XYZ file of C-alpha atoms in Angstrom:
670
model
C 151.651 30.766 102.917
C 151.424 30.684 106.720
C 151.047 34.461 106.702
C 148.170 34.137 104.238
C 146.596 31.520 106.476
C 146.876 33.806 109.529
C 145.427 36.734 107.554
C 142.398 34.668 106.491
C 141.899 33.421 110.046
C 141.899 37.010 111.372
C 139.484 37.969 108.618
C 137.209 35.122 109.606
C 137.282 36.270 113.229
C 136.477 39.800 112.067
C 133.538 38.486 110.072
C 132.265 36.732 113.174
C 132.661 39.908 115.292
C 129.201 41.464 114.587
C 127.559 38.249 115.674
C 129.574 38.350 118.923
C 128.499 41.926 119.713
C 124.916 40.869 119.430
C 125.583 37.831 121.559
C 127.026 39.935 124.432
C 123.570 41.404 125.013
C 122.162 37.933 125.599
C 122.327 35.594 128.623
C 125.633 34.305 130.097
C 125.394 31.083 128.104
C 126.027 33.083 124.929
C 129.312 34.433 126.418
C 130.470 30.859 126.969
C 129.651 30.121 123.340
C 131.734 33.159 122.341
C 134.736 31.860 124.307
C 134.323 28.398 122.790
C 134.095 29.997 119.337
C 137.444 31.782 119.834
C 139.024 28.535 121.002
C 137.654 26.720 117.939
C 139.079 29.345 115.577
C 142.484 29.301 117.317
C 142.780 25.517 117.352
C 141.689 25.105 113.735
C 144.003 27.893 112.521
C 146.895 26.139 114.261
C 145.849 22.830 112.707
C 145.512 24.455 109.275
C 148.984 25.986 109.594
C 150.436 22.545 110.379
C 148.743 21.036 107.325
C 150.122 23.769 105.078
C 153.660 23.184 106.380
C 153.302 19.461 105.671
C 151.969 20.211 102.184
C 154.897 22.542 101.411
C 157.333 19.859 102.584
C 155.632 17.234 100.409
C 155.727 19.487 97.332
C 159.430 20.177 97.944
C 160.187 16.447 98.232
C 158.269 15.744 95.017
C 160.315 18.396 93.244
C 163.554 16.797 94.507
C 162.310 13.383 93.371
C 161.547 14.749 89.886
C 165.069 16.238 89.696
C 166.548 12.887 90.751
C 164.612 11.122 88.001
C 165.953 13.609 85.457
C 169.533 12.846 86.564
C 169.055 9.057 86.489
C 171.018 7.697 83.501
C 169.652 4.149 83.787
C 166.077 5.056 82.848
C 165.048 5.556 79.234
C 163.790 8.893 77.963
C 160.176 7.704 77.767
C 160.317 6.286 81.298
C 161.803 9.538 82.620
C 159.025 11.598 81.047
C 156.352 9.312 82.466
C 157.748 9.353 86.010
C 158.235 13.130 85.999
C 154.688 13.582 84.706
C 153.350 11.325 87.489
C 155.176 13.364 90.141
C 153.756 16.553 88.625
C 150.274 15.051 88.906
C 150.906 14.483 92.630
C 152.046 18.107 92.995
C 148.942 19.401 91.214
C 146.732 17.277 93.465
C 148.276 18.869 96.563
C 148.044 22.401 95.123
C 144.412 21.920 94.056
C 143.513 20.627 97.524
C 145.087 23.734 99.073
C 143.316 26.020 96.601
C 139.952 24.381 97.315
C 140.504 24.891 101.038
C 141.174 28.607 100.715
C 138.263 29.019 98.309
C 135.965 27.473 100.926
C 137.301 29.779 103.662
C 136.999 32.794 101.361
C 133.419 31.823 100.529
C 132.531 31.524 104.204
C 134.068 34.917 104.918
C 132.182 36.519 102.019
C 128.856 35.053 103.164
C 129.340 36.164 106.772
C 130.167 39.721 105.698
C 127.125 39.888 103.450
C 123.491 40.454 104.257
C 122.073 37.064 105.187
C 118.553 38.308 104.430
C 119.447 39.312 100.867
C 118.412 36.503 98.509
C 120.412 37.962 95.612
C 123.604 37.994 97.690
C 123.108 34.397 98.799
C 122.315 33.355 95.231
C 125.525 34.957 93.947
C 127.565 33.196 96.634
C 125.950 29.901 95.729
C 126.665 30.492 92.032
C 130.330 31.220 92.710
C 130.661 28.052 94.785
C 128.969 26.076 92.030
C 131.359 27.436 89.391
C 134.335 26.627 91.613
C 133.059 23.091 92.124
C 132.577 22.609 88.378
C 136.128 23.742 87.618
C 137.472 21.551 90.404
C 135.474 18.590 89.080
C 137.009 18.943 85.609
C 140.542 19.153 87.010
C 139.926 16.263 89.402
C 138.558 14.118 86.569
C 141.640 14.821 84.465
C 143.996 14.023 87.362
C 142.094 10.836 88.121
C 142.407 9.612 84.524
C 146.131 10.416 84.574
C 146.521 8.431 87.805
C 144.629 5.517 86.240
C 147.032 5.634 83.296
C 149.986 5.742 85.722
C 148.646 2.696 87.563
C 148.237 0.826 84.277
C 151.767 1.745 83.228
C 153.138 0.608 86.584
C 151.404 -2.749 86.232
C 152.855 -3.165 82.740
C 156.355 -2.419 84.016
C 155.985 -5.003 86.775
C 154.642 -7.550 84.301
C 157.553 -6.968 81.940
C 159.998 -7.313 84.833
C 158.484 -10.680 85.784
C 158.477 -11.869 82.175
C 162.205 -11.194 81.824
C 163.008 -13.809 84.477
C 160.858 -16.607 83.046
C 160.398 -18.316 79.726
C 157.065 -17.602 78.063
C 155.105 -20.370 76.408
C 153.833 -20.050 72.872
C 150.313 -19.318 74.161
C 151.633 -16.637 76.530
C 153.524 -14.982 73.688
C 150.400 -15.007 71.511
C 148.273 -13.524 74.278
C 150.931 -10.887 74.971
C 150.904 -9.845 71.304
C 147.097 -9.745 71.357
C 147.181 -7.604 74.512
C 149.532 -5.087 72.914
C 147.392 -4.980 69.757
C 144.270 -4.418 71.897
C 146.004 -1.543 73.709
C 146.889 0.055 70.378
C 143.318 -0.422 69.162
C 141.899 1.309 72.244
C 144.277 4.238 71.747
C 143.261 4.553 68.079
C 139.500 4.469 68.588
C 139.512 6.567 71.767
C 137.360 9.620 71.012
C 138.501 11.815 73.951
C 135.083 13.494 73.806
C 135.290 14.720 77.403
C 138.713 16.325 77.021
C 137.859 17.834 73.624
C 134.569 19.400 74.726
C 135.095 20.448 78.338
C 136.706 23.779 77.365
C 134.238 24.620 74.592
C 132.061 27.689 74.901
C 128.662 26.962 76.416
C 129.719 23.654 77.998
C 128.729 23.320 81.662
C 129.606 20.689 84.225
C 126.516 19.502 86.081
C 125.760 16.974 88.786
C 123.868 13.911 87.535
C 122.477 10.739 89.059
C 123.466 7.426 87.522
C 120.768 4.748 87.719
C 122.201 1.338 86.918
C 118.965 -0.668 86.636
C 115.243 -0.435 87.288
C 114.360 0.920 90.705
C 112.120 -2.046 91.513
C 114.855 -4.629 90.803
C 117.134 -4.228 93.816
C 119.056 -7.447 93.204
C 120.063 -6.469 89.665
C 120.739 -2.942 90.864
C 123.267 -4.175 93.422
C 124.943 -6.433 90.881
C 125.273 -3.634 88.366
C 126.641 -1.335 91.095
C 129.406 -3.867 91.766
C 130.028 -4.271 88.052
C 130.176 -0.519 87.408
C 133.904 -0.793 86.784
C 133.095 -2.589 83.559
C 131.185 0.494 82.382
C 128.746 -1.406 80.182
C 126.958 1.853 79.453
C 123.455 0.484 80.074
C 122.737 2.937 82.872
C 120.632 6.103 82.793
C 121.705 9.600 83.812
C 119.304 12.089 85.432
C 120.260 15.752 85.841
C 118.948 18.342 88.284
C 116.224 19.388 85.799
C 114.837 15.807 85.737
C 116.012 15.228 82.160
C 116.947 11.593 81.540
C 119.824 10.543 79.293
C 120.818 7.200 77.816
C 124.052 6.092 76.201
C 124.542 7.122 72.570
C 128.186 6.181 72.004
C 130.201 3.981 74.399
C 133.826 4.606 75.241
C 134.750 1.045 74.300
C 133.382 0.528 70.784
C 134.611 -3.074 70.682
C 131.789 -4.221 72.989
C 128.275 -4.334 71.434
C 125.571 -2.489 73.361
C 121.789 -2.471 73.173
C 119.263 -0.042 74.614
C 116.919 -2.505 76.299
C 114.593 0.297 77.436
C 113.980 1.268 73.804
C 113.334 -2.355 72.808
C 110.809 -2.759 75.634
C 109.110 0.496 74.657
C 108.637 -0.693 71.068
C 107.297 -4.019 72.319
C 104.754 -2.249 74.541
C 103.654 0.111 71.752
C 103.179 -2.626 69.159
C 101.415 -5.051 71.499
C 98.991 -2.447 72.866
C 98.352 -0.809 69.473
C 96.730 -3.990 68.168
C 93.787 -4.161 70.602
C 93.352 -0.377 70.623
C 93.305 -0.128 66.826
C 91.066 -3.196 66.560
C 88.580 -1.724 69.024
C 88.388 1.581 67.109
C 87.830 -0.307 63.856
C 84.948 -2.236 65.415
C 83.478 1.060 66.640
C 83.638 2.517 63.116
C 86.492 4.897 63.944
C 89.813 5.179 62.096
C 92.412 2.846 63.676
C 94.822 5.775 64.087
C 92.772 6.891 67.107
C 93.469 3.530 68.691
C 97.180 4.138 68.231
C 96.858 7.564 69.856
C 94.980 5.964 72.766
C 97.828 3.458 73.039
C 100.282 6.347 73.434
C 98.057 7.953 76.074
C 97.901 4.722 78.084
C 101.669 4.164 77.932
C 102.706 7.817 78.286
C 103.316 10.093 81.283
C 99.596 10.563 81.900
C 98.967 6.792 81.961
C 101.176 3.897 82.989
C 104.348 5.954 82.363
C 106.069 2.844 81.015
C 107.824 4.539 78.070
C 111.394 5.296 79.119
C 112.963 6.213 75.749
C 110.447 8.883 74.741
C 112.825 10.749 72.423
C 113.840 7.553 70.626
C 110.208 6.515 70.077
C 109.343 9.957 68.706
C 112.381 9.878 66.415
C 111.310 6.517 65.004
C 107.817 7.932 64.564
C 109.261 10.767 62.457
C 110.268 8.136 59.909
C 106.567 7.317 59.671
C 105.912 10.905 58.571
C 108.676 10.639 55.957
C 107.331 7.424 54.433
C 103.753 8.713 54.562
C 104.731 11.712 52.461
C 106.732 9.451 50.154
C 103.594 7.376 49.548
C 101.658 10.585 48.944
C 104.228 11.567 46.327
C 103.944 8.148 44.662
C 100.247 8.789 44.207
C 100.884 12.375 43.075
C 102.271 12.458 39.537
C 104.234 15.463 38.202
C 101.323 16.250 35.864
C 98.966 16.650 38.813
C 101.597 18.664 40.659
C 101.946 20.997 37.681
C 98.174 21.557 37.626
C 97.840 22.599 41.269
C 101.198 24.146 42.244
C 100.003 27.725 41.814
C 96.824 27.115 43.804
C 98.828 25.278 46.492
C 101.307 28.120 46.968
C 98.666 30.833 46.958
C 96.200 28.923 49.125
C 98.650 27.993 51.867
C 100.179 31.473 51.889
C 96.858 33.322 52.040
C 95.532 31.011 54.739
C 98.610 31.598 56.908
C 98.388 35.381 56.442
C 94.703 35.382 57.399
C 95.422 33.323 60.521
C 98.272 35.650 61.533
C 96.084 38.722 60.944
C 93.278 37.233 63.049
C 95.792 36.336 65.751
C 97.191 39.868 65.854
C 93.647 41.247 66.110
C 92.779 38.994 69.048
C 96.180 39.665 70.614
C 95.544 43.416 70.432
C 92.155 42.991 72.113
C 93.639 40.759 74.836
C 96.860 42.844 75.164
C 99.137 39.937 74.252
C 102.698 40.417 72.916
C 102.803 40.440 69.082
C 105.557 37.791 68.942
C 103.421 35.384 70.954
C 100.291 35.924 68.867
C 102.226 35.571 65.584
C 103.726 32.310 66.748
C 100.427 30.846 67.993
C 98.656 31.833 64.777
C 101.420 30.279 62.675
C 101.150 27.032 64.639
C 97.377 26.892 64.278
C 97.532 27.626 60.534
C 99.314 24.306 59.832
C 97.297 21.157 59.110
C 98.216 17.503 59.529
C 99.541 15.911 56.344
C 99.741 12.329 57.707
C 96.172 12.485 58.995
C 94.715 13.706 55.698
C 96.861 11.201 53.805
C 95.213 8.427 55.803
C 91.816 9.873 54.880
C 92.718 9.779 51.201
C 94.508 6.413 51.252
C 92.922 3.388 49.585
C 90.346 3.314 46.807
C 90.059 5.404 43.674
C 89.396 9.080 43.590
C 87.093 9.044 40.693
C 87.668 10.819 37.419
C 87.471 14.588 37.371
C 85.759 16.233 34.458
C 87.613 18.186 31.826
C 88.733 21.550 33.222
C 88.018 20.530 36.815
C 90.554 19.937 39.578
C 90.710 16.881 41.800
C 90.046 17.807 45.426
C 92.744 15.414 46.660
C 95.381 17.076 44.465
C 94.539 20.555 45.745
C 94.400 19.374 49.361
C 97.694 17.491 49.256
C 99.393 20.325 47.390
C 98.415 22.849 50.057
C 99.497 20.477 52.832
C 102.924 19.958 51.263
C 103.411 23.720 50.970
C 102.508 24.051 54.642
C 105.273 21.562 55.412
C 107.636 23.889 53.558
C 106.367 26.782 55.686
C 107.209 24.745 58.792
C 110.908 25.089 58.055
C 110.461 28.844 57.601
C 108.681 29.141 60.970
C 111.544 27.351 62.713
C 114.078 29.667 61.045
C 112.108 32.805 61.980
C 111.757 31.773 65.636
C 114.942 33.609 66.815
C 113.552 36.792 65.257
C 110.337 36.383 67.257
C 112.434 36.163 70.422
C 114.002 39.534 69.618
C 110.599 40.954 68.647
C 109.614 41.531 72.277
C 111.959 44.528 72.352
C 110.267 47.850 71.791
C 113.336 49.304 70.076
C 112.425 50.455 66.570
C 115.794 49.435 65.193
C 115.297 45.890 66.483
C 111.887 45.704 64.807
C 113.295 46.884 61.467
C 116.192 44.450 61.703
C 113.731 41.661 62.481
C 111.593 42.512 59.442
C 114.660 42.564 57.203
C 115.761 39.241 58.664
C 112.384 37.687 57.853
C 112.562 39.003 54.278
C 116.057 37.569 53.857
C 114.881 34.203 55.157
C 111.897 34.278 52.802
C 114.158 35.026 49.842
C 116.471 32.201 50.893
C 113.554 29.755 51.060
C 112.315 30.777 47.610
C 115.826 30.384 46.179
C 116.211 26.988 47.817
C 112.858 25.852 46.441
C 113.878 26.912 42.932
C 117.164 25.011 43.296
C 115.350 21.893 44.553
C 112.884 21.968 41.665
C 115.738 22.384 39.184
C 117.525 19.419 40.747
C 114.326 17.355 40.519
C 114.024 18.179 36.816
C 117.603 17.064 36.206
C 117.070 13.842 38.170
C 113.843 13.078 36.311
C 115.487 13.655 32.953
C 118.805 11.846 33.407
C 119.023 9.729 36.565
C 115.769 8.333 37.957
C 114.893 6.197 34.922
C 118.293 4.437 34.535
C 118.598 4.081 38.301
C 115.279 2.309 38.652
C 115.879 0.027 35.643
C 119.166 -1.184 37.120
C 117.543 -1.502 40.527
C 114.689 -3.532 39.056
C 117.093 -5.801 37.176
C 119.184 -6.410 40.310
C 116.136 -7.106 42.490
C 114.640 -9.982 40.480
C 113.942 -12.690 42.989
C 115.266 -10.468 45.800
C 113.003 -7.744 47.149
C 115.654 -6.589 49.620
C 117.563 -4.688 46.934
C 114.388 -2.924 45.766
C 113.402 -1.954 49.322
C 116.937 -0.796 50.092
C 117.243 1.190 46.869
C 113.872 2.885 47.372
C 114.666 3.784 50.983
C 118.109 5.093 50.010
C 116.539 7.316 47.328
C 114.039 8.696 49.858
C 116.824 9.468 52.327
C 118.912 11.042 49.553
C 116.155 13.505 48.652
C 115.512 14.095 52.354
C 119.165 14.987 52.889
C 119.305 17.248 49.838
C 116.290 19.313 50.880
C 117.586 19.503 54.447
C 120.966 20.807 53.262
C 119.156 23.441 51.187
C 117.225 24.630 54.285
C 113.939 23.243 52.981
C 111.843 20.830 55.016
C 112.825 17.165 54.935
C 109.160 16.270 54.411
C 109.233 18.012 51.028
C 112.215 15.884 49.996
C 110.288 12.689 50.779
C 107.290 13.937 48.825
C 109.455 14.827 45.821
C 111.139 11.406 45.938
C 107.748 9.749 45.542
C 106.756 12.148 42.769
C 109.950 11.425 40.807
C 109.392 7.671 41.006
C 105.725 8.037 40.031
C 106.853 9.794 36.827
C 108.264 6.455 35.591
C 104.840 4.949 35.017
C 102.102 2.981 36.718
C 104.058 -0.302 36.831
C 106.931 1.332 38.715
C 104.545 3.041 41.119
C 102.700 -0.194 41.886
C 105.919 -2.153 42.496
C 107.476 0.465 44.747
C 104.208 0.975 46.611
C 103.904 -2.747 47.360
C 107.352 -2.656 48.996
C 106.987 0.646 50.870
C 103.442 0.262 52.211
C 104.289 -2.202 55.040
C 107.131 0.048 56.177
C 104.840 3.088 56.079
C 102.090 1.309 58.020
C 104.380 0.101 60.816
C 106.158 3.433 61.254
C 102.827 5.288 61.143
C 101.667 3.237 64.134
C 104.723 4.438 66.064
C 104.095 8.013 64.915
C 100.460 8.170 66.066
C 101.396 6.451 69.337
C 104.072 9.118 69.887
C 101.352 11.770 69.512
C 99.490 10.104 72.361
C 102.540 10.545 74.597
C 101.801 14.295 74.589
C 98.105 13.989 75.396
C 97.243 14.727 79.019
C 93.650 13.670 79.789
C 93.695 15.079 83.318
C 94.517 18.570 82.037
C 91.841 18.258 79.342
C 89.241 17.237 81.934
C 90.185 20.082 84.282
C 89.848 22.692 81.512
C 87.350 20.885 79.269
C 84.979 23.817 78.784
C 87.550 26.358 77.699
C 89.388 23.780 75.571
C 86.207 22.825 73.711
C 85.422 26.494 73.075
C 88.944 27.157 71.791
C 88.997 24.009 69.647
C 85.638 24.644 67.993
C 86.611 28.279 67.435
C 89.867 27.295 65.734
C 88.240 24.578 63.595
C 85.366 26.800 62.475
C 87.658 29.762 61.812
C 90.065 27.659 59.736
C 87.174 26.140 57.794
C 85.645 29.558 56.986
C 89.007 31.078 56.043
C 89.839 28.120 53.799
C 86.471 28.411 52.076
C 87.031 32.136 51.440
C 90.570 31.606 50.136
C 89.615 28.709 47.858
C 86.573 30.579 46.525
C 88.883 33.335 45.320
C 91.657 31.218 43.746
C 89.880 28.121 42.374
C 88.627 28.108 38.777
C 84.842 28.541 38.444
C 84.374 24.938 37.357
C 86.146 23.533 40.424
C 84.792 25.677 43.232
C 82.484 22.918 44.407
C 85.482 21.098 45.909
C 86.257 23.976 48.289
C 84.048 22.436 50.993
C 85.925 19.126 51.031
C 89.355 20.780 50.868
C 88.407 23.182 53.666
C 87.216 20.257 55.797
C 90.594 18.580 55.295
C 92.427 21.725 56.390
C 90.222 22.420 59.441
C 92.531 20.848 62.051
C 95.927 21.604 63.565
C 99.095 19.802 62.576
C 100.942 17.546 65.002
C 104.056 19.578 64.204
C 102.684 22.229 66.548
C 104.091 19.956 69.274
C 107.582 20.550 67.867
C 107.100 24.285 67.366
C 105.474 24.670 70.774
C 108.281 22.882 72.596
C 110.929 25.032 70.914
C 108.987 28.210 71.619
C 108.563 27.258 75.263
C 112.310 26.631 75.653
C 113.017 29.955 73.947
C 110.586 31.833 76.208
C 108.197 32.924 73.439
C 105.193 31.277 75.079
C 104.500 30.301 78.672
C 103.851 26.845 80.073
C 100.106 27.484 80.210
C 99.917 28.582 76.564
C 102.010 25.565 75.542
C 99.595 23.158 77.235
C 96.634 24.933 75.633
C 98.210 24.595 72.171
C 98.866 20.876 72.746
C 95.320 20.254 73.955
C 93.673 22.223 71.131
C 95.824 20.357 68.600
C 94.832 16.988 70.036
C 91.105 17.787 70.167
C 91.147 19.184 66.616
C 92.755 15.950 65.368
C 90.020 13.981 67.126
C 87.317 16.122 65.503
C 88.882 15.938 62.033
C 87.329 12.576 60.966
C 83.835 13.772 61.890
C 84.134 16.923 59.795
C 85.790 15.029 56.942
C 83.050 12.419 56.758
C 80.337 15.064 56.879
C 81.948 17.028 54.035
C 82.606 14.001 51.820
C 79.095 12.577 52.257
C 77.564 15.953 51.494
C 79.701 17.107 48.578
C 81.148 14.002 46.861
C 79.007 11.652 44.761
C 78.735 8.131 46.163
C 80.596 6.642 43.193
C 83.689 8.761 43.952
C 83.914 8.087 47.683
C 86.478 5.937 49.428
C 85.345 2.637 50.908
C 85.910 3.971 54.445
C 83.999 7.156 53.746
């Protein structure tokens, strides 16, 4: 080992040699620095050699101690194993310290021999040091936990030795039994998530910052820093990419935890949504715009007071689920049977026209085909929750014999677009590979898309078959028993309805169909049981839908950036009006070709309902940006166009309904 140390020291001197040749051409002060440099290397090599001799002696003594423990006949087998394991931990700690030292010297030697002006060389050296530090961090964490366990075991041995020499009281015996039971409980519920996942493929060790409390509360921050040993799990982690993480599952499951940031966020959203929604109602605007304004004020572009953004958005997703469930309650199977063909054809043709127009513009602007296909697919989707709010409340009026109801056609096409959303997410990896100009890759991508399309069609057929079986044999008896059990207790009815919605949601998700379709089908199945059932379920589900919808529209506002919109207002208005007008014209053309002659007058209202961009483009855009399909600039443009189109949607909807629908068939808010 000393020979290896001397060899590395000579190598380090050799690496420094070119610098010394250059220094000899300089003033005499540089020669003094050269002499001092040689003295520094000599002294530190001697010191390093002494440390290595001491380390070798310590490792040898630890080995002798482990052999002595093995020969000790007084100790039990378990105690022998524990002591030998502890000594081995000490040996590994010494060996790892030595290895880290030589890795550092080797890294310094490699950097000095390289070209200091080469960024790639310096980056590779930095990457190698980072990998070495990550591996050392994992090993050090494991050794630390083993030392903590050794300390705990040592304390238990000392406690047992003291207890042998004194008589325990009844209370002490009870507490000792409780302590042993608590130790067994901790061992049983211990997840060992760190040890089980650290060697998995794709797992990286990264440096994070742990923030115990709010930055502006220094007193509580100091207290929590002192109480960090308790590991209450209420802190926040921030990585080098500025992503923030909160606790999802604590190590000690016996202690209850609460995410106070999430509770405060919900309080802020609910309290601010009331005045914002009230103000929009007084101004004659839909209250949903007030909720969006609430999200803008609380989001990153406003007060930036929302800490648990992901949790708020997740809760808002439940608002989408219950909105579609309420749509299904108002959408009987008979109406679904009348418009399913038009819904499938209309949504499919509209998407194909948007993709074709996108490819044409992409060819003129020399954009990659994968990027134009993705952007066109995003813009072809329309917002189901927004249109559902337009159609909510009031009667639709009676359609004449042989005519179709505009709301049925509109909702049918929107539900089919939600099904297409799942297909777009599945096709996204193929779009990533589509940037390659290899013909084989293109053919494989086309075949992959066809396979995915066939899988979606098969899954839809299976879901519809399952719905027919549930409608025929299960939904009726289930609701009758639920109704009988819920007399005088609405909790059972609410719980049973919610469980049925989540069941259908899970089934469609397992079959690779969108979860939104499952919620819609759950409402449709319950509506098939008659008007009384629909009215009772709707009275229970409406308050839940309304509250969660507030959270959903507020979460949309979190992604609205007014400063960016103001900076690029002209181009954003041009893009938004172009998208809205193009979608309206395409929808009119598609509906004119597939609607029966007696129902073509509704094409204007249906087209007005489709002439906006779905909020799910936020989800698709974020995934595409992470995957590298679109750039940051395109992502912000898609978000801004989506937001502006949603703001313009009520104006176009009111104009179309006032122009094309008789006054007796309009909603009260129309």
